[in-house]
CSV table of C-alpha atoms in Angstrom, one decimal:
chain,number,residue,atom,x,y,z
A,1258,UNK,CA,16.9,-9.8,-28.7
A,1259,UNK,CA,16.3,-8.1,-25.3
A,1260,UNK,CA,12.6,-7.3,-24.7
A,1261,UNK,CA,12.0,-4.3,-22.6
A,1262,UNK,CA,9.3,-4.2,-19.9
A,1263,UNK,CA,6.4,-2.1,-20.9
A,1264,UNK,CA,5.8,1.1,-19.0
A,1265,UNK,CA,3.5,0.7,-16.0
A,1266,UNK,CA,1.0,3.3,-14.9
A,1267,UNK,CA,0.3,3.3,-11.2
A,1268,UNK,CA,-2.1,5.2,-8.9
A,1269,UNK,CA,-1.5,6.1,-5.2
A,1270,UNK,CA,-4.9,6.7,-3.6
A,1271,UNK,CA,-4.8,9.2,-0.8
A,1272,UNK,CA,-8.1,8.2,0.9
A,1273,UNK,CA,-10.0,9.2,4.0
A,1274,UNK,CA,-11.7,6.1,5.5
A,1275,UNK,CA,-14.7,6.3,7.9
A,1276,UNK,CA,-13.5,4.7,11.1
A,1277,UNK,CA,-15.1,1.3,11.6
A,1278,UNK,CA,-17.4,1.6,8.6
A,1279,UNK,CA,-16.3,-1.2,6.2
A,1280,UNK,CA,-19.2,-0.8,3.8
A,1281,UNK,CA,-18.7,2.9,3.3
A,1282,UNK,CA,-15.0,2.4,2.8
A,1283,UNK,CA,-15.5,-0.3,0.3
A,1284,UNK,CA,-17.9,1.9,-1.7
A,1285,UNK,CA,-15.3,4.7,-1.7
A,1286,UNK,CA,-12.6,2.3,-2.7
A,1287,UNK,CA,-14.6,0.9,-5.6
A,1288,UNK,CA,-15.2,4.4,-6.9
A,1289,UNK,CA,-11.5,5.3,-6.6
A,1290,UNK,CA,-10.4,2.1,-8.2
A,1291,UNK,CA,-12.7,2.8,-11.2
A,1292,UNK,CA,-11.3,6.3,-11.5
A,1293,UNK,CA,-7.7,5.0,-11.3
A,1294,UNK,CA,-8.1,2.2,-13.9
A,1295,UNK,CA,-10.0,4.6,-16.2
A,1296,UNK,CA,-6.8,6.7,-16.0
A,1297,UNK,CA,-4.8,3.7,-17.1
A,1298,UNK,CA,-3.4,2.5,-13.8
A,1299,UNK,CA,-2.5,-1.2,-13.5
A,1300,UNK,CA,-1.4,-0.9,-9.9
A,1301,UNK,CA,-3.8,0.9,-7.5
A,1302,UNK,CA,-2.4,1.4,-4.0
A,1303,UNK,CA,-4.4,2.4,-1.0
A,1304,UNK,CA,-3.1,3.5,2.5
A,1305,UNK,CA,-2.6,1.5,5.7
A,1306,UNK,CA,-5.9,0.1,7.1
A,1307,UNK,CA,-7.7,1.9,4.3
A,1308,UNK,CA,-10.9,-0.3,4.6
A,1309,UNK,CA,-11.3,0.2,8.4
A,1310,UNK,CA,-9.5,3.3,9.4
A,1311,UNK,CA,-6.7,3.3,11.9
A,1312,UNK,CA,-8.3,2.8,15.3
A,1313,UNK,CA,-6.9,-0.2,17.1
A,1314,UNK,CA,-9.4,0.0,19.9
A,1315,UNK,CA,-12.2,-1.0,17.5
A,1316,UNK,CA,-10.5,-4.3,16.4
A,1317,UNK,CA,-12.4,-6.3,19.0
A,1318,UNK,CA,-15.3,-6.1,16.4
A,1319,UNK,CA,-14.9,-9.2,14.2
A,1320,UNK,CA,-16.6,-7.4,11.3
A,1321,UNK,CA,-13.5,-5.3,10.9
A,1322,UNK,CA,-11.3,-8.4,10.2
A,1323,UNK,CA,-10.8,-9.8,6.7
A,1324,UNK,CA,-9.5,-13.1,5.3
A,1325,UNK,CA,-8.0,-14.0,2.0
A,1326,UNK,CA,-10.9,-14.7,-0.4
A,1327,UNK,CA,-13.3,-12.6,1.7
A,1328,UNK,CA,-16.6,-12.2,-0.3
A,1329,UNK,CA,-16.9,-8.5,0.7
A,1330,UNK,CA,-14.0,-7.8,-1.7
A,1331,UNK,CA,-15.6,-9.5,-4.7
A,1332,UNK,CA,-16.5,-6.2,-6.4
A,1333,UNK,CA,-12.9,-4.9,-6.1
A,1334,UNK,CA,-11.6,-8.2,-7.5
A,1335,UNK,CA,-14.1,-8.1,-10.4
A,1336,UNK,CA,-13.1,-4.5,-11.3
A,1337,UNK,CA,-9.4,-5.3,-11.0
A,1338,UNK,CA,-9.8,-8.3,-13.3
A,1339,UNK,CA,-11.7,-6.4,-15.9
A,1340,UNK,CA,-9.0,-3.7,-16.0
A,1341,UNK,CA,-6.1,-6.1,-15.9
A,1342,UNK,CA,-5.0,-4.4,-12.7
A,1343,UNK,CA,-3.9,-5.2,-9.1
A,1344,UNK,CA,-5.4,-3.3,-6.3
A,1345,UNK,CA,-3.7,-3.2,-2.9
A,1346,UNK,CA,-5.9,-2.4,0.2
A,1347,UNK,CA,-5.0,-2.1,3.8
A,1348,UNK,CA,-6.9,-4.3,6.3
A,1349,UNK,CA,-6.6,-6.4,9.5
A,1350,UNK,CA,-6.3,-10.0,8.2
A,1351,UNK,CA,-6.7,-13.4,9.9
A,1352,UNK,CA,-4.9,-16.3,8.4
A,1353,UNK,CA,-5.5,-19.4,10.6
A,1354,UNK,CA,-4.4,-18.5,14.1
A,1355,UNK,CA,-2.3,-15.6,12.8
A,1356,UNK,CA,-3.5,-12.0,12.9
A,1357,UNK,CA,-1.8,-9.4,10.6
A,1358,UNK,CA,-1.9,-5.7,10.0
A,1359,UNK,CA,-1.5,-6.2,6.2
A,1360,UNK,CA,-1.7,-5.1,2.7
A,1361,UNK,CA,-4.0,-7.4,0.7
A,1362,UNK,CA,-3.3,-7.5,-3.1
A,1363,UNK,CA,-6.3,-8.4,-5.3
A,1364,UNK,CA,-6.3,-9.2,-9.0
A,1365,UNK,CA,-9.3,-11.4,-9.5
A,1366,UNK,CA,-7.0,-13.8,-11.5
A,1367,UNK,CA,-5.7,-15.8,-8.6
A,1368,UNK,CA,-5.6,-16.0,-4.8
A,1369,UNK,CA,-5.4,-12.9,-2.7
A,1370,UNK,CA,-1.9,-12.1,-1.6
A,1371,UNK,CA,-1.3,-11.1,2.1
A,1372,UNK,CA,1.6,-8.9,2.8
A,1373,UNK,CA,1.8,-8.5,6.6
A,1374,UNK,CA,3.5,-5.5,8.3
A,1375,UNK,CA,6.9,-6.7,9.4
A,1376,UNK,CA,7.8,-3.9,11.8
A,1377,UNK,CA,5.0,-3.4,14.3
A,1378,UNK,CA,5.1,-0.6,16.9
A,1379,UNK,CA,3.2,0.5,20.0
A,1380,UNK,CA,-0.1,-1.2,20.6
A,1381,UNK,CA,0.1,-3.0,17.3
A,1382,UNK,CA,2.4,-5.5,18.9
A,1383,UNK,CA,-0.4,-6.5,21.3
A,1384,UNK,CA,-2.8,-7.3,18.6
A,1385,UNK,CA,-0.9,-8.4,15.5
A,1386,UNK,CA,1.7,-10.9,14.5
A,1387,UNK,CA,4.7,-9.6,12.5
A,1388,UNK,CA,5.4,-10.8,9.0
A,1389,UNK,CA,8.8,-12.3,8.3
A,1390,UNK,CA,9.0,-13.0,4.6
A,1391,UNK,CA,9.3,-10.6,1.6
A,1392,UNK,CA,6.1,-10.3,-0.5
A,1393,UNK,CA,6.4,-9.5,-4.2
A,1394,UNK,CA,3.4,-9.5,-6.5
A,1395,UNK,CA,3.3,-9.5,-10.3
A,1396,UNK,CA,1.7,-6.5,-11.9
A,1397,UNK,CA,1.7,-6.9,-15.7
A,1398,UNK,CA,5.3,-7.8,-16.4
A,1399,UNK,CA,6.6,-5.9,-13.3
A,1400,UNK,CA,7.3,-7.3,-9.8
A,1401,UNK,CA,6.2,-5.1,-7.0
A,1402,UNK,CA,7.3,-5.5,-3.4
A,1403,UNK,CA,4.8,-4.5,-0.7
A,1404,UNK,CA,5.4,-2.6,2.5
A,1405,UNK,CA,3.3,-1.2,5.4
A,1406,UNK,CA,4.2,2.1,6.9
A,1407,UNK,CA,6.9,1.6,9.6
A,1408,UNK,CA,8.5,-1.1,7.3
A,1409,UNK,CA,9.8,1.9,5.3
A,1410,UNK,CA,12.0,3.0,8.2
A,1411,UNK,CA,14.2,-0.1,7.8
A,1412,UNK,CA,16.5,-0.1,4.9
A,1413,UNK,CA,16.9,-3.9,5.1
A,1414,UNK,CA,13.1,-4.3,4.4
A,1415,UNK,CA,13.5,-2.7,1.0
A,1416,UNK,CA,16.8,-4.4,0.3
A,1417,UNK,CA,15.2,-7.8,0.9
A,1418,UNK,CA,12.4,-7.0,-1.5
A,1419,UNK,CA,14.9,-5.8,-4.1
A,1420,UNK,CA,16.8,-9.1,-3.7
A,1421,UNK,CA,13.5,-11.0,-4.2
A,1422,UNK,CA,13.2,-9.4,-7.6
A,1423,UNK,CA,11.1,-6.2,-7.0
A,1424,UNK,CA,11.3,-3.5,-9.6
A,1425,UNK,CA,9.1,-1.2,-7.4
A,1426,UNK,CA,8.3,-0.8,-3.7
A,1427,UNK,CA,4.7,0.0,-2.9
A,1428,UNK,CA,4.1,1.3,0.7
A,1429,UNK,CA,0.7,1.8,2.3
A,1430,UNK,CA,1.3,4.4,5.1
A,1431,UNK,CA,0.1,6.8,7.7
A,1432,UNK,CA,2.1,10.0,8.1
A,1433,UNK,CA,0.7,13.1,9.8
A,1434,UNK,CA,1.5,16.8,9.9
A,1435,UNK,CA,5.1,17.5,10.7
A,1436,UNK,CA,6.2,14.2,9.1
A,1437,UNK,CA,6.2,15.5,5.5
A,1438,UNK,CA,10.0,15.5,5.2
A,1439,UNK,CA,10.3,12.1,6.8
A,1440,UNK,CA,7.9,10.5,4.3
A,1441,UNK,CA,9.8,12.1,1.3
A,1442,UNK,CA,13.2,11.2,2.6
A,1443,UNK,CA,12.3,7.6,3.4
A,1444,UNK,CA,10.8,6.9,0.0
A,1445,UNK,CA,13.5,8.7,-1.9
A,1446,UNK,CA,16.2,6.8,0.1
A,1447,UNK,CA,14.6,3.4,-0.5
A,1448,UNK,CA,14.4,4.2,-4.2
A,1449,UNK,CA,17.9,5.4,-4.7
A,1450,UNK,CA,19.5,2.8,-2.4
A,1451,UNK,CA,17.9,-0.1,-4.3
A,1452,UNK,CA,17.6,1.3,-7.9
A,1453,UNK,CA,13.8,0.8,-8.0
A,1454,UNK,CA,10.7,2.9,-8.1
A,1455,UNK,CA,8.9,3.6,-4.9
A,1456,UNK,CA,5.2,4.5,-4.4
A,1457,UNK,CA,3.5,5.6,-1.2
A,1458,UNK,CA,-0.3,5.9,-0.5
A,1459,UNK,CA,-0.9,8.0,2.7
A,1460,UNK,CA,-4.2,8.4,4.6
A,1461,UNK,CA,-5.7,11.8,4.1
A,1462,UNK,CA,-7.9,13.9,6.4
A,1463,UNK,CA,-7.0,13.7,10.0
A,1464,UNK,CA,-5.9,10.1,10.9
A,1465,UNK,CA,-4.9,9.5,14.5
A,1466,UNK,CA,-6.5,12.7,15.4
A,1467,UNK,CA,-3.9,14.8,13.6
A,1468,UNK,CA,-3.9,16.4,10.2
A,1469,UNK,CA,-2.5,14.2,7.4
A,1470,UNK,CA,0.9,15.0,6.0
A,1471,UNK,CA,-0.4,14.4,2.5
A,1472,UNK,CA,2.5,13.5,0.3
A,1473,UNK,CA,1.2,10.4,-1.4
A,1474,UNK,CA,3.4,10.0,-4.5
A,1475,UNK,CA,5.9,8.2,-6.7
A,1476,UNK,CA,9.7,8.4,-6.6
A,1477,UNK,CA,12.1,7.4,-9.4
A,1478,UNK,CA,15.0,5.0,-8.9
A,1479,UNK,CA,17.2,8.1,-8.5
A,1480,UNK,CA,15.2,9.3,-5.6
A,1481,UNK,CA,13.5,12.2,-7.5
A,1482,UNK,CA,9.7,12.9,-7.1
A,1483,UNK,CA,7.8,11.9,-10.2
A,1484,UNK,CA,4.4,12.9,-8.8
A,1485,UNK,CA,3.0,13.9,-5.4
A,1486,UNK,CA,-0.4,14.8,-3.9
A,1487,UNK,CA,-1.2,18.5,-4.0
A,1488,UNK,CA,-3.1,18.5,-0.7
A,1489,UNK,CA,-3.9,16.5,2.4
A,1490,UNK,CA,-7.3,15.1,1.6
A,1491,UNK,CA,-8.7,12.7,-0.9
A,1492,UNK,CA,-6.7,12.6,-4.1
A,1493,UNK,CA,-5.4,10.2,-6.7
A,1494,UNK,CA,-1.8,10.5,-7.8
A,1495,UNK,CA,-0.8,9.0,-11.1
A,1496,UNK,CA,2.6,8.1,-12.4
A,1497,UNK,CA,4.2,6.0,-15.1
A,1498,UNK,CA,7.1,3.7,-14.3
A,1499,UNK,CA,9.7,3.1,-17.0
A,1500,UNK,CA,12.2,0.3,-17.2
A,1501,UNK,CA,14.9,2.6,-18.6
A,1502,UNK,CA,15.0,4.5,-15.4
A,1503,UNK,CA,16.0,1.4,-13.5
A,1504,UNK,CA,19.4,1.3,-15.1
A,1505,UNK,CA,20.1,5.0,-15.8
């Protein structure tokens, strides 16, 4: 008998971090995580550099860097474990001598998982090391591949994650005003080309000194929008992934 994978509710958190204020951003993340899991989410996805804000000039401050197992994330791990969820936050990460612009997946049931950005651009290349291996994390009985922003511009990145067994592609991103169509087209294309679900969590407010594009959302394996943020500020977007859609 073939057992179907249970539906998976996910939440894309469109958040507005305070630049350089890790404590304030952690508090906001804890509140958003609680709201998301109360809404049934088992995967809770935050944007790129969600716990520090995107300001590379501030990264000479060692307090803005994280490491796997960082005690500052204990409350997020505890909440995730209690809800049976995985929370993905965006942080600068040190692993030994390597420095990554990364997504960090926390469950509280095992080691933190580091998913480094593979495709760096601009000044990022002067600060960070690029990731080279696909990172797929288990969420309930689903497998979710992780991406960071510019990774979504490269079809091979998503293809590699699909080959590694991902049923969904979760991207932590920054898109600003004028890039709304680009965000939608990238996520829809990655979904349809690989027959998997895609989720994007974008920074809200005015990241990089420009108004956010909004657009955090969930796309079906056929490339259709399942759910999308209504505005450009703080918002939680929920959606439920179904296995049946993967083969329809």
